[in-house]
Short mmCIF file of C-alpha atoms and ligand atoms in Angstrom, two decimals:
data_model
loop_
_atom_site.label_atom_id
_atom_site.label_comp_id
_atom_site.label_asym_id
_atom_site.label_seq_id
_atom_site.Cartn_x
_atom_site.Cartn_y
_atom_site.Cartn_z
CA MET A 452 187.50 -4.63 58.68
CA ARG A 453 185.23 -4.34 61.49
CA THR A 454 183.20 -7.09 63.47
CA GLN A 455 181.46 -7.53 67.25
CA VAL A 456 183.05 -11.15 67.59
CA CYS A 457 186.78 -12.14 65.63
CA ILE A 458 187.17 -16.02 66.36
CA ILE A 459 190.83 -17.70 65.49
CA GLY A 460 190.56 -21.12 64.72
CA GLY A 461 187.41 -22.65 62.02
CA GLY A 462 188.01 -25.89 63.74
CA PRO A 463 184.77 -27.37 65.72
CA SER A 464 184.65 -25.33 68.33
CA GLY A 465 185.19 -21.41 66.46
CA LEU A 466 182.34 -22.76 63.87
CA LEU A 467 179.92 -23.31 66.41
CA LEU A 468 180.63 -20.13 68.48
CA SER A 469 180.24 -18.46 65.33
CA GLU A 470 176.96 -20.62 63.99
CA LEU A 471 175.11 -19.50 67.02
CA LEU A 472 176.50 -16.02 67.61
CA TYR A 473 174.94 -15.94 64.30
CA ARG A 474 171.64 -17.05 65.20
CA HIS A 475 171.24 -14.70 67.85
CA GLY A 476 172.02 -11.80 65.97
CA ILE A 477 175.66 -11.26 66.53
CA ASP A 478 178.12 -11.07 63.85
CA SER A 479 181.46 -12.92 64.05
CA VAL A 480 184.60 -13.25 61.18
CA VAL A 481 186.60 -16.74 61.76
CA LEU A 482 189.99 -17.09 60.80
CA GLU A 483 191.52 -20.25 60.31
CA ARG A 484 195.10 -21.17 59.19
CA GLN A 485 194.11 -24.16 57.28
CA SER A 486 192.35 -24.92 54.29
CA ARG A 487 189.26 -26.62 54.19
CA THR A 488 189.79 -29.28 52.35
CA HIS A 489 192.67 -29.61 55.20
CA VAL A 490 190.67 -28.64 58.10
CA LEU A 491 187.97 -31.48 56.61
CA GLY A 492 190.41 -33.99 55.99
CA ARG A 493 191.34 -34.59 60.14
CA ILE A 494 190.00 -37.53 61.26
CA ARG A 495 189.27 -37.50 65.37
CA ALA A 496 186.22 -37.31 67.31
CA GLY A 497 183.25 -39.48 67.37
CA VAL A 498 180.74 -40.00 70.32
CA LEU A 499 178.88 -37.19 71.24
CA GLU A 500 177.67 -36.26 75.02
CA PHE A 501 173.79 -35.33 74.72
CA GLY A 502 174.78 -32.04 76.13
CA THR A 503 177.07 -31.43 72.32
CA VAL A 504 173.45 -33.22 70.74
CA GLU A 505 171.16 -30.71 71.82
CA LEU A 506 173.72 -27.77 71.23
CA LEU A 507 174.35 -28.64 67.72
CA ARG A 508 170.66 -28.88 67.35
CA ARG A 509 170.18 -25.37 69.37
CA ALA A 510 172.81 -24.33 66.90
CA GLY A 511 170.59 -25.56 64.03
CA VAL A 512 173.08 -28.19 62.23
CA GLY A 513 171.78 -31.39 63.92
CA ALA A 514 169.00 -32.16 60.86
CA ARG A 515 172.10 -34.48 58.90
CA MET A 516 173.17 -35.92 62.78
CA ASP A 517 169.60 -36.53 63.43
CA ARG A 518 169.47 -38.69 60.16
CA GLN A 519 172.76 -40.68 59.78
CA GLY A 520 173.76 -40.59 63.46
CA ILE A 521 173.79 -43.82 65.61
CA ILE A 522 172.02 -43.61 69.35
CA HIS A 523 173.98 -45.36 71.81
CA ASP A 524 172.67 -46.92 75.38
CA GLY A 525 175.81 -47.90 76.81
CA ILE A 526 179.48 -48.81 76.35
CA VAL A 527 180.99 -51.97 76.38
CA VAL A 528 184.52 -52.86 79.63
CA ALA A 529 186.36 -56.05 77.93
CA ALA A 530 189.44 -57.54 80.21
CA GLU A 531 190.60 -60.84 81.21
CA GLY A 532 188.77 -62.09 77.89
CA ARG A 533 185.63 -61.38 79.36
CA ALA A 534 183.17 -58.48 78.12
CA PHE A 535 179.70 -56.32 79.93
CA ARG A 536 178.17 -53.48 79.08
CA VAL A 537 177.21 -50.29 81.31
CA ASP A 538 173.91 -49.64 79.99
CA PHE A 539 173.95 -45.28 80.33
CA ARG A 540 170.01 -45.26 80.14
CA GLN A 541 169.13 -47.66 82.86
CA HIS A 542 171.80 -46.14 85.27
CA VAL A 543 171.27 -42.51 84.06
CA GLY A 544 168.41 -42.27 82.14
CA LYS A 545 170.55 -40.99 78.68
CA GLN A 546 172.49 -41.89 75.83
CA VAL A 547 175.13 -40.41 73.48
CA MET A 548 175.38 -39.98 69.52
CA VAL A 549 178.07 -41.88 67.54
CA TYR A 550 178.71 -38.94 64.67
CA GLY A 551 182.31 -38.27 63.50
CA GLN A 552 183.70 -34.70 64.04
CA THR A 553 184.07 -34.83 60.87
CA GLU A 554 180.73 -34.58 59.60
CA ILE A 555 179.68 -32.00 62.68
CA THR A 556 182.67 -29.70 61.16
CA GLN A 557 181.32 -30.55 57.37
CA ASP A 558 177.91 -29.51 58.67
CA LEU A 559 179.06 -26.38 60.46
CA TYR A 560 181.34 -25.30 57.07
CA ASP A 561 177.65 -26.32 54.93
CA ALA A 562 175.26 -23.72 57.81
CA ALA A 563 177.60 -20.51 57.42
CA ASP A 564 177.84 -21.18 53.88
CA ALA A 565 174.31 -21.16 53.28
CA ARG A 566 174.28 -17.39 55.09
CA ASP A 567 177.09 -16.25 53.70
CA GLY A 568 179.58 -16.45 57.02
CA ARG A 569 182.89 -14.53 57.13
CA ILE A 570 185.23 -17.83 57.04
CA ILE A 571 188.63 -16.33 55.79
CA HIS A 572 190.90 -19.35 55.44
CA GLY A 573 195.10 -19.88 54.49
CA VAL A 574 195.51 -17.26 56.38
CA ASP A 575 199.15 -16.67 58.31
CA ALA A 576 201.03 -14.43 61.49
CA VAL A 577 198.08 -13.99 63.52
CA THR A 578 198.53 -11.52 66.47
CA LEU A 579 196.11 -10.29 69.32
CA ASN A 580 196.33 -6.41 70.12
CA ASP A 581 194.99 -4.93 72.63
CA LEU A 582 193.44 -7.72 74.20
CA GLU A 583 193.44 -5.81 78.20
CA THR A 584 191.39 -2.75 76.45
CA ASP A 585 187.82 -2.84 75.10
CA ALA A 586 189.02 -2.10 71.84
CA PRO A 587 190.45 -5.12 70.68
CA TRP A 588 192.01 -5.73 66.96
CA VAL A 589 193.60 -8.59 65.65
CA SER A 590 196.22 -8.98 63.13
CA TYR A 591 197.12 -11.69 59.84
CA GLY A 592 198.50 -11.97 56.58
CA LEU A 593 196.24 -13.13 54.01
CA ASP A 594 197.98 -13.50 50.38
CA GLY A 595 201.22 -11.81 51.34
CA THR A 596 199.65 -8.09 52.90
CA THR A 597 198.56 -7.49 55.94
CA GLU A 598 195.01 -7.12 57.21
CA ARG A 599 193.54 -5.88 60.69
CA ILE A 600 189.88 -6.76 61.96
CA ASP A 601 188.25 -4.49 64.45
CA CYS A 602 186.96 -6.45 67.21
CA ASP A 603 184.61 -5.97 70.62
CA PHE A 604 185.99 -10.00 71.55
CA VAL A 605 188.54 -12.49 70.47
CA ALA A 606 187.61 -15.91 71.08
CA GLY A 607 190.65 -18.17 71.03
CA CYS A 608 189.62 -21.30 68.76
CA ASP A 609 192.89 -22.47 67.34
CA GLY A 610 193.98 -25.74 69.30
CA PHE A 611 196.37 -26.52 70.82
CA HIS A 612 198.83 -25.14 68.81
CA GLY A 613 197.42 -22.14 68.19
CA VAL A 614 198.34 -18.22 69.08
CA SER A 615 195.41 -17.32 71.25
CA ARG A 616 196.95 -18.93 74.50
CA ARG A 617 200.41 -17.76 73.64
CA SER A 618 198.45 -14.58 73.84
CA ILE A 619 197.76 -14.95 77.49
CA PRO A 620 201.38 -13.13 79.68
CA ALA A 621 203.28 -16.30 81.16
CA ARG A 622 202.71 -13.85 84.41
CA VAL A 623 199.10 -14.82 84.83
CA LEU A 624 199.08 -18.30 82.89
CA ARG A 625 199.22 -20.98 84.67
CA GLU A 626 199.59 -24.70 83.10
CA TYR A 627 199.14 -27.99 84.25
CA GLU A 628 200.33 -31.42 81.78
CA LYS A 629 200.38 -34.88 82.36
CA VAL A 630 201.94 -37.09 79.34
CA TYR A 631 201.12 -40.39 79.23
CA PRO A 632 203.88 -43.16 78.21
CA PHE A 633 202.22 -44.71 75.01
CA GLY A 634 199.61 -43.45 72.42
CA TRP A 635 197.04 -45.22 70.18
CA LEU A 636 197.57 -46.00 66.71
CA GLY A 637 194.19 -45.66 65.16
CA VAL A 638 192.58 -47.49 61.93
CA LEU A 639 189.65 -46.75 59.58
CA SER A 640 188.22 -49.45 57.63
CA GLU A 641 185.58 -49.68 55.46
CA THR A 642 183.95 -53.25 57.21
CA PRO A 643 181.22 -53.27 59.72
CA PRO A 644 182.04 -52.42 63.34
CA ALA A 645 183.04 -55.65 65.70
CA SER A 646 180.82 -54.26 68.32
CA ASP A 647 177.35 -53.05 68.03
CA GLU A 648 178.13 -50.54 70.80
CA VAL A 649 182.24 -48.61 71.79
CA LEU A 650 184.28 -51.60 73.43
CA TYR A 651 187.09 -50.57 75.39
CA ALA A 652 189.58 -53.47 76.38
CA ASN A 653 191.93 -54.00 79.00
CA HIS A 654 194.67 -56.39 78.04
CA PRO A 655 198.01 -57.23 79.57
CA ASP A 656 199.72 -56.48 76.13
CA GLY A 657 197.71 -52.72 76.05
CA PHE A 658 194.88 -51.43 75.66
CA ALA A 659 192.37 -51.36 72.70
CA LEU A 660 189.45 -49.76 71.43
CA CYS A 661 186.20 -50.50 69.00
CA SER A 662 184.27 -48.24 67.28
CA MET A 663 182.41 -46.84 64.37
CA ARG A 664 181.64 -43.92 62.15
CA ASN A 665 178.90 -46.54 60.59
CA THR A 666 177.34 -49.93 60.23
CA ALA A 667 179.74 -49.69 56.89
CA LEU A 668 182.80 -48.09 58.55
CA SER A 669 184.96 -49.14 61.49
CA ARG A 670 186.95 -46.96 63.85
CA TYR A 671 189.70 -48.63 65.66
CA TYR A 672 192.53 -48.26 67.87
CA ILE A 673 195.20 -49.92 70.14
CA GLN A 674 197.77 -48.64 72.86
CA THR A 675 200.73 -48.36 71.14
CA SER A 676 204.78 -46.72 72.63
CA LEU A 677 205.87 -43.24 72.37
CA ASP A 678 208.29 -43.93 69.77
CA ASP A 679 206.46 -45.95 67.30
CA HIS A 680 205.61 -44.93 64.14
CA VAL A 681 202.60 -45.60 61.94
CA ASP A 682 204.86 -46.52 59.04
CA ASN A 683 206.18 -49.73 61.66
CA TRP A 684 202.58 -51.04 61.26
CA SER A 685 201.24 -52.87 58.08
CA ASP A 686 197.73 -53.50 57.81
CA GLN A 687 197.46 -57.07 58.87
CA ALA A 688 200.34 -56.25 61.68
CA PHE A 689 197.28 -54.68 63.43
CA TRP A 690 194.70 -56.57 62.75
CA ASP A 691 196.52 -59.60 64.78
CA THR A 692 197.17 -57.07 67.60
CA LEU A 693 193.61 -56.08 67.80
CA ARG A 694 192.31 -59.09 67.79
CA ARG A 695 194.37 -60.43 70.67
CA ARG A 696 193.66 -57.54 73.08
CA LEU A 697 189.79 -58.83 72.01
CA PRO A 698 187.53 -61.28 74.26
CA ALA A 699 187.12 -64.31 71.79
CA HIS A 700 183.95 -63.98 70.80
CA ILE A 701 184.73 -60.31 69.66
CA ALA A 702 187.82 -60.99 68.10
CA ASP A 703 186.88 -64.79 66.02
CA THR A 704 183.63 -63.02 64.04
CA MET A 705 185.14 -59.49 63.55
CA ILE A 706 185.42 -58.36 60.32
CA THR A 707 188.59 -56.96 59.06
CA GLY A 708 189.95 -54.80 55.68
CA PRO A 709 192.20 -52.46 54.23
CA SER A 710 193.14 -49.51 56.29
CA ILE A 711 191.71 -45.83 54.49
CA GLU A 712 193.11 -44.07 57.37
CA LYS A 713 196.42 -44.78 60.12
CA SER A 714 197.73 -42.61 62.34
CA ILE A 715 198.94 -42.42 65.86
CA ALA A 716 197.93 -39.99 68.82
CA PRO A 717 199.64 -39.16 71.83
CA LEU A 718 197.84 -39.01 75.02
CA ARG A 719 198.31 -35.95 77.22
CA SER A 720 196.10 -34.24 80.00
CA TYR A 721 196.59 -30.23 79.76
CA VAL A 722 194.55 -27.59 81.49
CA ALA A 723 195.97 -23.64 80.95
CA GLU A 724 194.04 -21.66 83.43
CA PRO A 725 192.28 -18.66 83.28
CA MET A 726 190.48 -19.61 79.98
CA ARG A 727 190.55 -15.40 79.67
CA TRP A 728 192.63 -12.34 79.56
CA GLY A 729 190.59 -8.94 79.11
CA ARG A 730 188.92 -9.84 75.57
CA LEU A 731 190.08 -12.47 74.64
CA PHE A 732 188.50 -15.84 76.43
CA LEU A 733 189.82 -19.65 75.41
CA ALA A 734 187.44 -22.41 73.80
CA GLY A 735 188.35 -26.33 73.26
CA ASP A 736 191.79 -27.32 72.51
CA ALA A 737 192.92 -24.30 72.81
CA ALA A 738 192.95 -24.35 76.46
CA HIS A 739 192.27 -28.25 77.70
CA ILE A 740 193.68 -31.70 76.09
CA VAL A 741 192.24 -34.98 77.14
CA PRO A 742 193.83 -38.82 76.03
CA PRO A 743 190.25 -39.81 73.88
CA THR A 744 189.73 -42.61 76.57
CA GLY A 745 186.77 -41.10 77.98
CA ALA A 746 185.93 -39.06 74.39
CA LYS A 747 185.61 -36.16 76.25
CA GLY A 748 187.79 -33.66 73.88
CA LEU A 749 184.98 -32.41 71.36
CA ASN A 750 182.51 -32.68 74.07
CA LEU A 751 184.77 -30.23 76.43
CA ALA A 752 184.73 -27.83 73.14
CA ALA A 753 181.18 -28.17 72.89
CA SER A 754 180.62 -26.98 76.57
CA ASP A 755 182.86 -24.35 76.47
CA ILE A 756 180.94 -22.90 73.70
CA HIS A 757 178.24 -23.10 75.35
CA TYR A 758 179.43 -21.17 78.23
CA LEU A 759 181.00 -18.54 75.99
CA PHE A 760 177.79 -18.25 73.58
CA SER A 761 176.17 -17.55 76.70
CA ALA A 762 177.89 -15.19 78.11
CA ILE A 763 178.65 -12.94 75.18
CA SER A 764 175.10 -12.96 73.80
CA ALA A 765 174.40 -12.37 77.79
CA TYR A 766 176.92 -8.97 76.96
CA TYR A 767 174.74 -7.21 73.97
CA ASP A 768 171.68 -8.54 75.74
CA GLY A 769 172.87 -5.84 78.48
CA ASP A 770 174.30 -8.04 81.28
CA PRO A 771 177.70 -8.32 81.05
CA ASP A 772 178.40 -10.22 84.68
CA LEU A 773 178.61 -13.83 82.76
CA LEU A 774 181.49 -12.66 80.71
CA ASP A 775 183.42 -12.78 84.57
CA THR A 776 182.47 -16.19 85.26
CA TYR A 777 183.26 -17.82 81.89
CA SER A 778 186.55 -18.64 82.86
CA ASP A 779 185.51 -20.48 86.19
CA ARG A 780 182.34 -21.72 85.14
CA ALA A 781 183.78 -23.56 81.94
CA LEU A 782 186.40 -24.69 84.27
CA ALA A 783 185.15 -26.85 86.38
CA ARG A 784 183.46 -28.96 83.80
CA VAL A 785 186.88 -29.29 82.03
CA TRP A 786 188.55 -30.22 85.73
CA ASN A 787 185.53 -33.10 86.33
CA ALA A 788 186.01 -34.02 82.52
CA ILE A 789 190.08 -34.09 83.19
CA ARG A 790 189.51 -36.38 85.85
CA PHE A 791 187.41 -38.94 84.58
CA SER A 792 189.79 -39.29 81.22
CA TRP A 793 192.40 -39.64 83.67
CA TRP A 794 190.71 -42.24 85.54
CA PHE A 795 189.50 -44.44 82.28
CA THR A 796 193.01 -44.20 81.24
CA GLU A 797 194.78 -45.04 84.26
CA ARG A 798 192.16 -48.31 84.23
CA MET A 799 192.48 -49.49 80.65
CA HIS A 800 196.09 -49.26 79.44
CA ARG A 801 199.21 -50.92 80.44
CA PHE A 802 201.82 -48.82 81.80
CA PRO A 803 205.77 -49.03 81.13
CA GLY A 804 207.01 -51.28 83.78
CA GLN A 805 203.62 -52.28 85.03
CA THR A 806 204.03 -55.24 87.31
CA GLY A 807 202.19 -57.98 87.86
CA ILE A 808 200.02 -57.06 90.78
CA GLU A 809 199.54 -53.58 89.17
CA GLN A 810 197.84 -55.19 86.30
CA ARG A 811 195.81 -57.13 88.72
CA LEU A 812 194.52 -54.07 90.64
CA GLN A 813 193.48 -53.09 87.00
CA GLU A 814 191.40 -55.69 86.38
CA ALA A 815 190.07 -56.30 89.73
CA GLU A 816 189.03 -52.41 89.51
CA ILE A 817 187.01 -53.27 86.00
CA ALA A 818 185.62 -56.61 88.14
CA TYR A 819 184.13 -54.23 90.67
CA LEU A 820 182.81 -52.28 87.72
CA GLU A 821 181.52 -54.80 86.52
CA GLN A 822 179.48 -56.27 89.68
CA SER A 823 178.51 -52.95 91.14
CA GLU A 824 175.59 -50.67 90.09
CA PHE A 825 176.69 -47.47 92.17
CA ALA A 826 180.43 -47.96 90.01
CA GLN A 827 178.60 -48.03 86.64
CA LYS A 828 176.48 -44.93 87.70
CA SER A 829 179.83 -42.78 88.34
CA LEU A 830 181.00 -44.24 85.08
CA ALA A 831 177.68 -43.80 82.89
CA GLU A 832 177.11 -40.28 84.18
CA ASN A 833 180.65 -39.15 83.55
CA TYR A 834 180.42 -40.93 80.11
CA VAL A 835 176.93 -39.30 78.98
CA GLY A 836 178.23 -36.14 80.30
CA MET A 837 177.65 -33.90 83.12
CA PRO A 838 175.11 -31.30 82.73
CA TYR A 839 176.03 -27.63 81.98
P1 LIG B 1859 190.79 -27.84 66.51
O1 LIG B 1859 192.17 -28.74 66.59
O2 LIG B 1859 189.89 -29.30 65.59
O3 LIG B 1859 190.80 -26.10 65.74
C1 LIG B 1859 192.06 -25.81 65.84
C2 LIG B 1859 191.98 -24.60 64.81
O4 LIG B 1859 192.51 -23.40 64.35
C3 LIG B 1859 192.45 -25.89 63.66
O5 LIG B 1859 191.37 -25.71 62.20
C4 LIG B 1859 193.56 -24.80 63.11
O6 LIG B 1859 194.53 -25.22 61.51
C5 LIG B 1859 193.24 -23.73 63.64
N1 LIG B 1859 194.99 -22.52 63.72
C6 LIG B 1859 195.32 -23.00 65.02
N2 LIG B 1859 196.49 -21.93 64.79
C7 LIG B 1859 195.67 -20.96 64.06
C8 LIG B 1859 195.82 -19.84 64.28
N3 LIG B 1859 197.27 -19.01 64.35
N4 LIG B 1859 195.44 -19.21 62.97
C9 LIG B 1859 194.46 -19.28 62.95
N5 LIG B 1859 193.92 -21.05 62.62
C10 LIG B 1859 194.63 -21.41 63.56
N6 LIG B 1859 188.14 -36.08 71.71
C11 LIG B 1859 187.47 -37.17 71.26
O7 LIG B 1859 186.49 -36.62 71.57
N7 LIG B 1859 187.44 -38.30 70.45
C12 LIG B 1859 188.55 -38.63 69.92
O8 LIG B 1859 188.75 -40.26 69.57
C13 LIG B 1859 189.51 -37.38 69.73
N8 LIG B 1859 190.59 -38.31 68.53
C14 LIG B 1859 191.43 -37.46 68.46
C15 LIG B 1859 192.26 -37.60 68.17
C16 LIG B 1859 193.58 -36.49 67.27
C17 LIG B 1859 195.12 -36.74 66.42
C18 LIG B 1859 193.52 -35.43 67.70
C19 LIG B 1859 194.46 -34.50 67.67
C20 LIG B 1859 192.21 -35.07 68.83
C21 LIG B 1859 191.63 -35.95 69.41
N9 LIG B 1859 190.47 -35.46 69.71
C22 LIG B 1859 189.44 -36.63 70.19
C23 LIG B 1859 190.16 -34.27 69.97
C24 LIG B 1859 189.53 -33.27 69.42
O9 LIG B 1859 188.65 -33.82 68.45
C25 LIG B 1859 189.31 -31.65 69.88
O10 LIG B 1859 189.26 -32.55 70.38
C26 LIG B 1859 188.43 -30.43 69.04
O11 LIG B 1859 189.40 -31.10 67.93
C27 LIG B 1859 188.49 -29.43 69.33
O12 LIG B 1859 188.39 -28.88 68.84
P2 LIG B 1859 188.34 -27.33 68.48
O13 LIG B 1859 188.85 -27.09 70.05
O14 LIG B 1859 188.23 -26.44 67.70
O15 LIG B 1859 190.33 -27.19 68.17
C1 LIG B 1860 185.93 -43.21 68.06
O1 LIG B 1860 184.84 -43.27 67.59
O2 LIG B 1860 186.75 -42.20 67.17
C2 LIG B 1860 186.66 -43.04 69.73
C3 LIG B 1860 184.99 -43.65 70.59
C4 LIG B 1860 185.37 -43.39 72.11
C5 LIG B 1860 186.60 -42.89 71.99
C6 LIG B 1860 187.65 -42.49 71.35
C7 LIG B 1860 187.49 -42.40 70.52
O3 LIG B 1860 186.77 -42.84 73.99
#
């Protein structure tokens, strides 16, 4: 088989790149390890930067998002029993969209199906070959046979545990990692959201977050210890802990219900450099991971794909230079998002062994954010997303 771009990974990064390339007349094949049902069963991101919204519209997959997504003008920050808004529209004239990653992935699969896009599910033993030549090729197993795809470029969109990053020689790859000493226990419930906008709560017992997928489907998180397990948490225990960490006027009025999804995710900051090796280009979680505090994971994948699509389409239009600057351009935006997500995580969570003064310093930082227009402008421009 031959294609112009072989994309490893059928998550949001790989599917979005495939769609943008198709609309530019560039052929691609997507290799996905899991079944489509498995991919669409993942509950992950919920908040879209305005750049991501524009890119999805540009890829022709924004119609359902524009119908069903919820525009938010800001977020709510809570501490010491108080809550205040940070108004993005007032501070930076931009908004964010609440629309689940699961729905985006569904929309991208639907668009690929409508054009008979080549997405091969259930592959195994994917290997990337001759990346340092201008004729790379990919081999993979499918139903007991070994197949080969010859291509011009390989897009490593296969997430943190994929094969692509590991195909960059160890002598070349630079890795940066910070593992946080806690995780997030997330619950999805068919209940009306407790807050109209995403709410981030700092509490001496630990962090809590109130979000939503629509007006009848809520998404909540509470900080848990690293050695915790989802089986330790009944729904009632979750709701009681969540309520304890929220301001009374929100806790007392929130409507709870049975969880329809419950899972624990670890938190880490991770960056791999460079994001290119010969004809291999990494994008999304294959190259970086951010703690979800800043709602950046999916949005960084989108900006990587913006830069990678621009570089590959320019190459086929006769200008190869953007290929050489892809890694630096993508990493510049990645590192700022890593910084912002780290900053917000450090201020909103309770760290093991945190002393009284450290809790008070967090509360003082949040009080400064509440009072300072300039502090709120800084949070707002980072949360809605820096320009591409
Ligand atoms: P993905 O991991 O989504 O997709 C990679 C795909 O490659 C997968 O489908 C995988 O099956 C496939 N693959 C892997 N190895 C392969 C191989 N060898 N061959 C072929 N295919 C292979 N981000 C936020 O912004 N907000 C959140 O609240 C949030 N919550 C999260 C919760 C969890 C539990 C996790 C894990 C992540 C969360 N994220 C969140 C981040 C998440 O949304 C990612 O940023 C997003 O999925 C990135 O998309 P991809 O880069 O496509 O990677
Ligand atoms: C979510 O809705 O899942 C969500 C929202 C904001 C975050 C993280 C997750 O920072």
